[in-house]
PDB file of C-alpha atoms in Angstrom:
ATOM      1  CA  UNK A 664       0.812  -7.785 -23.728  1.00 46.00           C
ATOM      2  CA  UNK A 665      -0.871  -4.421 -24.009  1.00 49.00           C
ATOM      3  CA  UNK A 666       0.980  -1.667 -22.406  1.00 56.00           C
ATOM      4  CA  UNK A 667      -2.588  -0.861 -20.962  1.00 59.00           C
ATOM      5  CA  UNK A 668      -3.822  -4.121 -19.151  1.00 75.00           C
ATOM      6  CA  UNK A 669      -6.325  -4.591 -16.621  1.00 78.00           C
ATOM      7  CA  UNK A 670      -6.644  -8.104 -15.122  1.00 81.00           C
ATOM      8  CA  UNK A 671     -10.148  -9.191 -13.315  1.00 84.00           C
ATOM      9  CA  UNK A 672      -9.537 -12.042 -10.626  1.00 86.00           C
ATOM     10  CA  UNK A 673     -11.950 -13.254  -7.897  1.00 90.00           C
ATOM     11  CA  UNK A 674     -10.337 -14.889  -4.847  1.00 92.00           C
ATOM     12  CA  UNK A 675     -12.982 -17.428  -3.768  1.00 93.00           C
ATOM     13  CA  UNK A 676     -12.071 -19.975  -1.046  1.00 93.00           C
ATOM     14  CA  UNK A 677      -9.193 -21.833   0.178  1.00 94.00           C
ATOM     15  CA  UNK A 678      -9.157 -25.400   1.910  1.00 93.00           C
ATOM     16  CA  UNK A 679      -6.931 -27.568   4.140  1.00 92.00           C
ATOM     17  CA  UNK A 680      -5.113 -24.733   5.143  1.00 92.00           C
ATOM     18  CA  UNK A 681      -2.318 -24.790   7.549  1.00 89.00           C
ATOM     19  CA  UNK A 682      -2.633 -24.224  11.080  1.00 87.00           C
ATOM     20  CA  UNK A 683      -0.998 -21.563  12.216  1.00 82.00           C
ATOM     21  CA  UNK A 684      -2.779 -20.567  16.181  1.00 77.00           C
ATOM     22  CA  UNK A 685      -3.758 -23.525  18.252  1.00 80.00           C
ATOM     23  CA  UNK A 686      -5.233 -25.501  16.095  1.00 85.00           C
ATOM     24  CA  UNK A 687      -6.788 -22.622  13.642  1.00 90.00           C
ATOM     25  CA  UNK A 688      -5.279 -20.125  11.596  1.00 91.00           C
ATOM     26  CA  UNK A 689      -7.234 -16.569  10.790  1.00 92.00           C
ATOM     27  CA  UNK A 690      -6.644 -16.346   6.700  1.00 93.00           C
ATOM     28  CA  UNK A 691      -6.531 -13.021   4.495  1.00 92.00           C
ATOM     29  CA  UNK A 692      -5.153 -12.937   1.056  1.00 91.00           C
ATOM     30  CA  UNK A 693      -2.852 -10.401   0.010  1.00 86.00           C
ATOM     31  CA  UNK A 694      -2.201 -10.105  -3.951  1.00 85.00           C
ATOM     32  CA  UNK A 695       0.774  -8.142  -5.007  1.00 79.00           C
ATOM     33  CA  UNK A 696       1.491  -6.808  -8.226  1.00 78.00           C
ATOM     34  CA  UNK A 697       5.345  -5.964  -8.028  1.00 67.00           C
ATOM     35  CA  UNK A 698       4.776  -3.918  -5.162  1.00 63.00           C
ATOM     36  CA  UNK A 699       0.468  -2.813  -5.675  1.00 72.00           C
ATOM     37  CA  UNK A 700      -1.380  -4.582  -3.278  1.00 76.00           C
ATOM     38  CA  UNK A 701      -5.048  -5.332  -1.838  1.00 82.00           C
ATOM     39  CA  UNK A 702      -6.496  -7.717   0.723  1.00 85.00           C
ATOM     40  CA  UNK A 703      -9.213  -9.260   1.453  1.00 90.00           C
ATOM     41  CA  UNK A 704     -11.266  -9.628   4.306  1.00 91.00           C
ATOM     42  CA  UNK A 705     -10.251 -11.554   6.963  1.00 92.00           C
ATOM     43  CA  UNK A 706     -11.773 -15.257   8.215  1.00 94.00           C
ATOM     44  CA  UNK A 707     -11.211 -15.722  11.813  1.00 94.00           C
ATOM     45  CA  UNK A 708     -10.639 -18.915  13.161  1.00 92.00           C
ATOM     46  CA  UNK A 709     -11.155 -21.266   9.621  1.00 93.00           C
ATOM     47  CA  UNK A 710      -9.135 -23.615   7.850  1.00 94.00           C
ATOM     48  CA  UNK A 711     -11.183 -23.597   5.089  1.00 95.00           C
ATOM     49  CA  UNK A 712     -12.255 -20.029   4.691  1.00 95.00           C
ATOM     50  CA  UNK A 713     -14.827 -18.638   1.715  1.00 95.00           C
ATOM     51  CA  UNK A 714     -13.647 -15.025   0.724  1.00 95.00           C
ATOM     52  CA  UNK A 715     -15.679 -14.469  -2.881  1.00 93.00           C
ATOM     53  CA  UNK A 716     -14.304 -11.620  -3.298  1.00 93.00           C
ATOM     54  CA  UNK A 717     -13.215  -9.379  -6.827  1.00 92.00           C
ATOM     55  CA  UNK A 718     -10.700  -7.139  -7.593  1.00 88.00           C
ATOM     56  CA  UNK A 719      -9.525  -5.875 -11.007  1.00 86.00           C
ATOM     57  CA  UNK A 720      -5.619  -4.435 -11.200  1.00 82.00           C
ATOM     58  CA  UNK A 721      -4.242  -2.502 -13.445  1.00 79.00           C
ATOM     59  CA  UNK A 722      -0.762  -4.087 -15.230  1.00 77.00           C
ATOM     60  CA  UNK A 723       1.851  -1.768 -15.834  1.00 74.00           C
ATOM     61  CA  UNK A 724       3.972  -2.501 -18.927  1.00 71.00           C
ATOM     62  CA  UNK A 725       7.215  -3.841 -17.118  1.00 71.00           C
ATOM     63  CA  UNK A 726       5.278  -5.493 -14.389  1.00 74.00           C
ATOM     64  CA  UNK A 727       7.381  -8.791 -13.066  1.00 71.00           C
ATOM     65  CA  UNK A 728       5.071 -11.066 -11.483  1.00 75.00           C
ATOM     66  CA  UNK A 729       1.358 -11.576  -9.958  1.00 81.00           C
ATOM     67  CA  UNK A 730       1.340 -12.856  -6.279  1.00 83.00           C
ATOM     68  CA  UNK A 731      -1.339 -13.989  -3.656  1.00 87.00           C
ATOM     69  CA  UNK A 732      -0.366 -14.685  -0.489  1.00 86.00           C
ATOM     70  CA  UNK A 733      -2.284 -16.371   1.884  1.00 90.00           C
ATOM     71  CA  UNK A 734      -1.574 -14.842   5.573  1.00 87.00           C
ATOM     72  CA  UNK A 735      -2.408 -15.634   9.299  1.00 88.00           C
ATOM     73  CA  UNK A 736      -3.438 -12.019  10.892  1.00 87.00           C
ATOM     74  CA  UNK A 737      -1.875 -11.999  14.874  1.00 81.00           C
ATOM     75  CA  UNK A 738      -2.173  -9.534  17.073  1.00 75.00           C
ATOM     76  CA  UNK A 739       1.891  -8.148  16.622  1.00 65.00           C
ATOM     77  CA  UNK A 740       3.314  -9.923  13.249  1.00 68.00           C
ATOM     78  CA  UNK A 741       1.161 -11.836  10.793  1.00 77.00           C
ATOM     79  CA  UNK A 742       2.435 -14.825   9.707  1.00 80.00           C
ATOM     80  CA  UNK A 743       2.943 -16.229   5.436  1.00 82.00           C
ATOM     81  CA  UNK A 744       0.602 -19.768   5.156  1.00 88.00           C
ATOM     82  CA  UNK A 745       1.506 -20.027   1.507  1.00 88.00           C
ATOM     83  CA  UNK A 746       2.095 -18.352  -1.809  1.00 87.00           C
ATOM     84  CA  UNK A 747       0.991 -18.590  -5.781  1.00 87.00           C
ATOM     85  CA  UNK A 748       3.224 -16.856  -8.141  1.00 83.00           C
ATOM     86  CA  UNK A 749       1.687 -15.951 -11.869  1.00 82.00           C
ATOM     87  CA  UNK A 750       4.470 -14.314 -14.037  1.00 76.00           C
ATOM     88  CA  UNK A 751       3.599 -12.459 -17.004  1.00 74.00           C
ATOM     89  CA  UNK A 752       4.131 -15.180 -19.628  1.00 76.00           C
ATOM     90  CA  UNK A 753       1.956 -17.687 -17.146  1.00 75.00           C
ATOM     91  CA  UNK A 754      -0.677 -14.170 -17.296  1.00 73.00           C
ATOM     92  CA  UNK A 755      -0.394 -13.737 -20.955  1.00 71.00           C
ATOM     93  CA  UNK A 756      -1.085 -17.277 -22.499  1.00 73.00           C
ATOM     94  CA  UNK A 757      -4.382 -17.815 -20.462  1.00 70.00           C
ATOM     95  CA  UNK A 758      -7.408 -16.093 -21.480  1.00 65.00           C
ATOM     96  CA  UNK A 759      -9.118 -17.512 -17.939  1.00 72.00           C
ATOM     97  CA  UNK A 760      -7.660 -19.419 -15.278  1.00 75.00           C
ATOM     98  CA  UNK A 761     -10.306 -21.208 -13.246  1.00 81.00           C
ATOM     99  CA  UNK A 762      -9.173 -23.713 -10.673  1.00 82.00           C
ATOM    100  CA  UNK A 763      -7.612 -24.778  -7.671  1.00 88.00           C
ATOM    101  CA  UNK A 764      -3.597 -24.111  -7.129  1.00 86.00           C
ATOM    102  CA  UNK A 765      -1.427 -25.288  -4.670  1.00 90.00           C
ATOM    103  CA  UNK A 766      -0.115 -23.001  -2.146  1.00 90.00           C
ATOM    104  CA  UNK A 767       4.020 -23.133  -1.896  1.00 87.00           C
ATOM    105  CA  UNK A 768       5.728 -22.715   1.264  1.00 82.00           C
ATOM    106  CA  UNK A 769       7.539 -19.128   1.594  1.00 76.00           C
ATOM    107  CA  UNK A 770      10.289 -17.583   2.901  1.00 72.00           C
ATOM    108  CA  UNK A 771       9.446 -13.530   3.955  1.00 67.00           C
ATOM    109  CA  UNK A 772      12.905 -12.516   3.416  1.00 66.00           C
ATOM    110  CA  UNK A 773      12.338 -13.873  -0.199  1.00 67.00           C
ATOM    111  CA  UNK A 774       9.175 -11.791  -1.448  1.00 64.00           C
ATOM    112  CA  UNK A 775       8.988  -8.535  -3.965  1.00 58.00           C
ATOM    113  CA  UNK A 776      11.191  -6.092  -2.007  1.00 74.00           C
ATOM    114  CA  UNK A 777      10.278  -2.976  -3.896  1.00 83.00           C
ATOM    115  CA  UNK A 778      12.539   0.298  -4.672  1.00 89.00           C
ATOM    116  CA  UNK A 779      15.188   2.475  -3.505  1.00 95.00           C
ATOM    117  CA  UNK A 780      16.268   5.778  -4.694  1.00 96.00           C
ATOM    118  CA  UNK A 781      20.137   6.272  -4.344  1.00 96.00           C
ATOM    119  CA  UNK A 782      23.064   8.004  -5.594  1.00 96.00           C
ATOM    120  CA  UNK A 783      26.469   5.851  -5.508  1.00 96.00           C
ATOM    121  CA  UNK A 784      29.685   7.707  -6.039  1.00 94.00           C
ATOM    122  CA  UNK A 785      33.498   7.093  -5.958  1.00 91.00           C
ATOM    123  CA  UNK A 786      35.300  10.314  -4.437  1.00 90.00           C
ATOM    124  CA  UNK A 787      38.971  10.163  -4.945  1.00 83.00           C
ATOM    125  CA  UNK A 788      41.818  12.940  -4.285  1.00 77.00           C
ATOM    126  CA  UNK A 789      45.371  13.175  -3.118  1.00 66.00           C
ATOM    127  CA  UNK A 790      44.283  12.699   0.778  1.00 75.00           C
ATOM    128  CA  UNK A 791      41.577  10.344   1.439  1.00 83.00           C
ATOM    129  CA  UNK A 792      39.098   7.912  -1.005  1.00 88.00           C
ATOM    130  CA  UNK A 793      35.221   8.098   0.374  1.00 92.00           C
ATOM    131  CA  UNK A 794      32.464   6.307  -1.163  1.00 94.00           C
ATOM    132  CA  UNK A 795      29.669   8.350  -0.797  1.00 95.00           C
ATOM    133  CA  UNK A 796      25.879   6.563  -0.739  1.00 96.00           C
ATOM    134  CA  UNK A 797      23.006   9.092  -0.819  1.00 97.00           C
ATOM    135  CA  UNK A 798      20.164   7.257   0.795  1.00 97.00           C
ATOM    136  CA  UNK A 799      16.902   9.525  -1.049  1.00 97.00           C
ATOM    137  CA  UNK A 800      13.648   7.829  -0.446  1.00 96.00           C
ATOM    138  CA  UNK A 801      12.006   4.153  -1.299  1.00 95.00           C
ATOM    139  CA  UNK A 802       8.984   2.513  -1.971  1.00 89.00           C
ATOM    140  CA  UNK A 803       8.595  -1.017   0.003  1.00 86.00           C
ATOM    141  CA  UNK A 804       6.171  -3.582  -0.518  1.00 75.00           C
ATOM    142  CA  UNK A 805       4.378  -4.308   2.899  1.00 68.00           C
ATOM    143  CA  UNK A 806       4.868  -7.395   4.736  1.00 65.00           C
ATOM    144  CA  UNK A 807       1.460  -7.752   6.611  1.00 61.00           C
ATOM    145  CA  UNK A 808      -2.153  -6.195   6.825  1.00 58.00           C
ATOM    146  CA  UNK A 809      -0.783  -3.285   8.444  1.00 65.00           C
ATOM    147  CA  UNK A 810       1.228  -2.158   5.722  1.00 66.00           C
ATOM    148  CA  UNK A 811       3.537  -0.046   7.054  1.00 75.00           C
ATOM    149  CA  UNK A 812       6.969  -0.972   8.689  1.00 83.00           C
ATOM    150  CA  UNK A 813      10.284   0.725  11.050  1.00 90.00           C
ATOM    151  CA  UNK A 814      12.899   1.404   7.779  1.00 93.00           C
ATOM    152  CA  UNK A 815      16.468   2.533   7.929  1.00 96.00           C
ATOM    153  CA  UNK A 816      18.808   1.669   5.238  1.00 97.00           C
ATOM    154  CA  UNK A 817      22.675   0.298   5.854  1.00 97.00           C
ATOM    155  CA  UNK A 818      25.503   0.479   3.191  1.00 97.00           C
ATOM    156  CA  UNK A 819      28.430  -1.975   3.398  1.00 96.00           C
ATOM    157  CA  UNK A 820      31.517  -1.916   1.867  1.00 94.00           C
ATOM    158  CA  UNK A 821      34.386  -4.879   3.154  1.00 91.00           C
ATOM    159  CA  UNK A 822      34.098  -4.030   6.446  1.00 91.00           C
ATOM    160  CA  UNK A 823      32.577  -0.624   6.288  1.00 94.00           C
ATOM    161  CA  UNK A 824      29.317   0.386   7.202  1.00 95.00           C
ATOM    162  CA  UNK A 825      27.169   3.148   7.738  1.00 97.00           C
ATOM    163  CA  UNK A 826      23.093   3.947   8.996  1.00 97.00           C
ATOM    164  CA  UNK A 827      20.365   6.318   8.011  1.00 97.00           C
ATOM    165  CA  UNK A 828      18.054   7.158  10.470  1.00 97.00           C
ATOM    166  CA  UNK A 829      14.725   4.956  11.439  1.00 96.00           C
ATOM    167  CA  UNK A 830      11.826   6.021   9.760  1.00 95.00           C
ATOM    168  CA  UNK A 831       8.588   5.066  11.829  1.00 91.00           C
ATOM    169  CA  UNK A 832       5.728   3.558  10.804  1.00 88.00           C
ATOM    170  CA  UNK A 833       5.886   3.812   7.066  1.00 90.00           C
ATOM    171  CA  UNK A 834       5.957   1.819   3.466  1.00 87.00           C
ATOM    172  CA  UNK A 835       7.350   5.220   1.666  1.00 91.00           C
ATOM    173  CA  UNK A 836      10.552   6.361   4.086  1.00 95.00           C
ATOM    174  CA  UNK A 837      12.044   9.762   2.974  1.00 96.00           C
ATOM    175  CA  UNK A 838      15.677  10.070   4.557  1.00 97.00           C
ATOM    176  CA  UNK A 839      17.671  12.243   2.125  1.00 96.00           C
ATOM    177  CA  UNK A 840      20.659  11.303   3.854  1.00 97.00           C
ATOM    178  CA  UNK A 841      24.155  11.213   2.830  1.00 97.00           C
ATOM    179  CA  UNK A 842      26.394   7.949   3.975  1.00 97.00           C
ATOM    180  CA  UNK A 843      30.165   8.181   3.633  1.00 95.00           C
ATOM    181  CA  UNK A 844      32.536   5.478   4.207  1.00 95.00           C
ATOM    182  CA  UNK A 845      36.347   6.153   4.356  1.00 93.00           C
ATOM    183  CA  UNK A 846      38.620   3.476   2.111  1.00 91.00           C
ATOM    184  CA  UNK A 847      41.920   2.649   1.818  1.00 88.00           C
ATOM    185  CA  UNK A 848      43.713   3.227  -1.046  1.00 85.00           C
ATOM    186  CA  UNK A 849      44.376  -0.750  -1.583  1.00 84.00           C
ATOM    187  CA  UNK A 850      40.552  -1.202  -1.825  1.00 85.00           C
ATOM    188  CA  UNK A 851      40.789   0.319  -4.653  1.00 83.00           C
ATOM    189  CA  UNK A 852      41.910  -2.298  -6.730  1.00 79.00           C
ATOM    190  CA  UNK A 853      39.434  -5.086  -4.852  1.00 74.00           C
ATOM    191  CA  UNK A 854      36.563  -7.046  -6.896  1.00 82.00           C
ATOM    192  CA  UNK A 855      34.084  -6.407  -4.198  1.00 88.00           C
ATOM    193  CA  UNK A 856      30.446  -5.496  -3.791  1.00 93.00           C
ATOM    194  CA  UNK A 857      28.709  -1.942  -2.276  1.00 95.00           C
ATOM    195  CA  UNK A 858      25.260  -3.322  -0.778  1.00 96.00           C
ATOM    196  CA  UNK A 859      22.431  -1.282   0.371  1.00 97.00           C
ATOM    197  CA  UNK A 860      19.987  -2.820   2.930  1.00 96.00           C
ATOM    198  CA  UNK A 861      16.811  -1.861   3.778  1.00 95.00           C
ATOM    199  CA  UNK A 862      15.637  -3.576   7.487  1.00 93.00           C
ATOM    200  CA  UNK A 863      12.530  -3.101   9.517  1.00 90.00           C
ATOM    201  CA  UNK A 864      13.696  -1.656  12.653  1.00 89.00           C
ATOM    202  CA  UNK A 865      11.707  -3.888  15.653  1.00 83.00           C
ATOM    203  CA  UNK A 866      11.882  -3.111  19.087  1.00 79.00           C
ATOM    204  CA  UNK A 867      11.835  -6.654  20.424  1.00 75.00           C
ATOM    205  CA  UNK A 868      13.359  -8.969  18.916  1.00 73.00           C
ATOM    206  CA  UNK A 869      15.192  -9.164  15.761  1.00 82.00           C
ATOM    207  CA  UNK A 870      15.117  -6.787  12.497  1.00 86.00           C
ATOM    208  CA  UNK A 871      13.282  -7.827   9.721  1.00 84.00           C
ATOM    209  CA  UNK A 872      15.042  -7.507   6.375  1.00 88.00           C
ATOM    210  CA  UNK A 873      13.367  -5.596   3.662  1.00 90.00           C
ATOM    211  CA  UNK A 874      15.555  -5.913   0.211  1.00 91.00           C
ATOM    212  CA  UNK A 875      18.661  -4.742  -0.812  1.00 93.00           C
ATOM    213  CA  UNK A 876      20.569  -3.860  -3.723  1.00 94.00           C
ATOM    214  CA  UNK A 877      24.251  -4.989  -4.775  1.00 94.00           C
ATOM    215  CA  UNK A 878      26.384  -2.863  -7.205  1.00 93.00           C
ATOM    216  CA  UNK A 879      29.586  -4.168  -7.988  1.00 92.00           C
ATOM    217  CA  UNK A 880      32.568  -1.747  -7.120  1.00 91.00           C
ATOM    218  CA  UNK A 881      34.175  -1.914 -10.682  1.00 88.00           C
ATOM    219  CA  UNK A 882      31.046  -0.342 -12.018  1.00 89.00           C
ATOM    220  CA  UNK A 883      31.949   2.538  -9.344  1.00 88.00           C
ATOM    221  CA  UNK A 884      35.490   2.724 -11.427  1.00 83.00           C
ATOM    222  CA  UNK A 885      33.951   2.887 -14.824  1.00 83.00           C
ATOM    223  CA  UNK A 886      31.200   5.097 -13.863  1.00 82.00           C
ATOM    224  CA  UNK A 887      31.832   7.460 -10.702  1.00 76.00           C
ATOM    225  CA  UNK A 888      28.575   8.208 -10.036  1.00 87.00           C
ATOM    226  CA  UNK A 889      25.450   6.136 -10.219  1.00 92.00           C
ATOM    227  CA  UNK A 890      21.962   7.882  -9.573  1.00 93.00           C
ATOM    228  CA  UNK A 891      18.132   6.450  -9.811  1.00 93.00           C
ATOM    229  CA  UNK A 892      15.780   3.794  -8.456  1.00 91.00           C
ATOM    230  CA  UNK A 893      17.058   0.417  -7.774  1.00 92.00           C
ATOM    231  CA  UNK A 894      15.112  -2.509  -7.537  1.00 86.00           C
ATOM    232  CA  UNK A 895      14.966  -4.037  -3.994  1.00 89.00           C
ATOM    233  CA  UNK A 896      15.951  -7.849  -4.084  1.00 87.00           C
ATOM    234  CA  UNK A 897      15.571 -10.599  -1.924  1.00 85.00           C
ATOM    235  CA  UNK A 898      18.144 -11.715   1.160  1.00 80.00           C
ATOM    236  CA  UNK A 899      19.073 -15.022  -0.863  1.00 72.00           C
ATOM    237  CA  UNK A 900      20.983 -16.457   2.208  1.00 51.00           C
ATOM    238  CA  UNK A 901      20.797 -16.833   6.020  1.00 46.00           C
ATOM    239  CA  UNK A 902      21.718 -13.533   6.986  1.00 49.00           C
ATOM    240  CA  UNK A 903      19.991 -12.535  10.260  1.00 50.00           C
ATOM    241  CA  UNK A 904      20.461  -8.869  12.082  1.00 46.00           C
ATOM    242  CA  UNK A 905      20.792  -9.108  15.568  1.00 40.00           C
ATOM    243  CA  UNK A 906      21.142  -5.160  15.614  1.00 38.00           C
TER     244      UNK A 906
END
């Protein structure tokens, strides 16, 4: 594929959708390229709603995957009908794709996460052993209409952990903040995992998970400190927070 590519698509109707609100739903379409998005108009009250609408995106190079997401707007958190995934080898090898697709069930915690700037490094001297996590900035892929989310960021080590601020009401948090988490020396030697986690802060009710990122500690011992943006993956498990 060229490193330049633009891609024209026209999102034109869906049927037999779901109902999500009393026996209706209120569809919009959200496409995602990793984490570029637009969205269309929304139907209220229809099952079966006509959009006709056209976009063209541009396709960056490395770009993973093309997503449309068919969503439910509510009045506090919009809820996922269904999904179609288009990777960039399904992209490449048509020239036009005109038809109907089947919407797949979805799990939130399981969509494109996005990207977190962080520095990882191992401190180690006679006294004590930190492992110091600078949480910089990130870029997260929105989860409704709204765009724009509660994010603080939590590092865990065994059973170590540490916080960053909350960051209100935004898809591009800047925290510049520096988490440090005493070890002991005997962790040293341990095969484990430093994760990252990126949650939507929520009032009410419980957080909403964001991505993460998981960098094994050995990579800590062979290189002390680790700096740049990580790719945000999905929860891949049951994990709740109840924070």
């Amino acid at each position: 594929m060229a490193k330049n590519t633009s891609l024209y698509f026209r999102i034109v109707e869906g049927r037999n959708l779901p109902a999500k609100d009393s026996g209706t739903s209120d569809p919009y379409c959200i496409v995602k390229v990793d984490n570029e998005v637009v969205a269309t108009a929304t139907v209220w009250k229809n099952l079966n709603p006509f959009w006709g609408e056209e976009y063209t995106l541009h396709l960056p190079m490395g770009f993973h995957s093309l997503s449309f997401l068919v969503m439910d707007e509510d009045t506090i958190h919009d809820d996922v009908i269904g999904k179609i995934t288009l990777n960039k080898e399904a992209i490449g090898s048509q020239v036009k794709l005109d038809c109907w697709l089947n919407l797949t069930k979805v799990d939130p915690d399981e969509e494109v996460q996005g990207e977190i700037h962080l520095s990882l490094e191992l401190l180690k001297d006679t006294e004590k052993i930190n492992l110091r996590c600078q949480v910089i900035e990130a870029d997260l892929a929105p989860r409704d209409i709204s765009g724009t989310s509660d994010p603080f960021a939590r590092v865990i080590f065994n059973n170590h952990s540490a916080e960053t601020s909350i960051i209100k009401k935004t898809r591009f948090p800047h925290w510049g903040e520096t988490l440090e988490l005493e070890l002991d020396p005997e962790e040293l030697s341990e095969e484990g995992t430093v994760t990252v986690q990126v949650w939507d802060w929520d009032m009410v009710g419980k957080n909403d998970f964001l991505g993460k990122v998981e960098v094994p500690f050995a990579c800590l011992h062979k290189t002390p400190q680790l700096e740049g943006w990580f790719r945000l993956l999905p929860l891949g498990n049951n994990e709740v927070d109840a924070g």
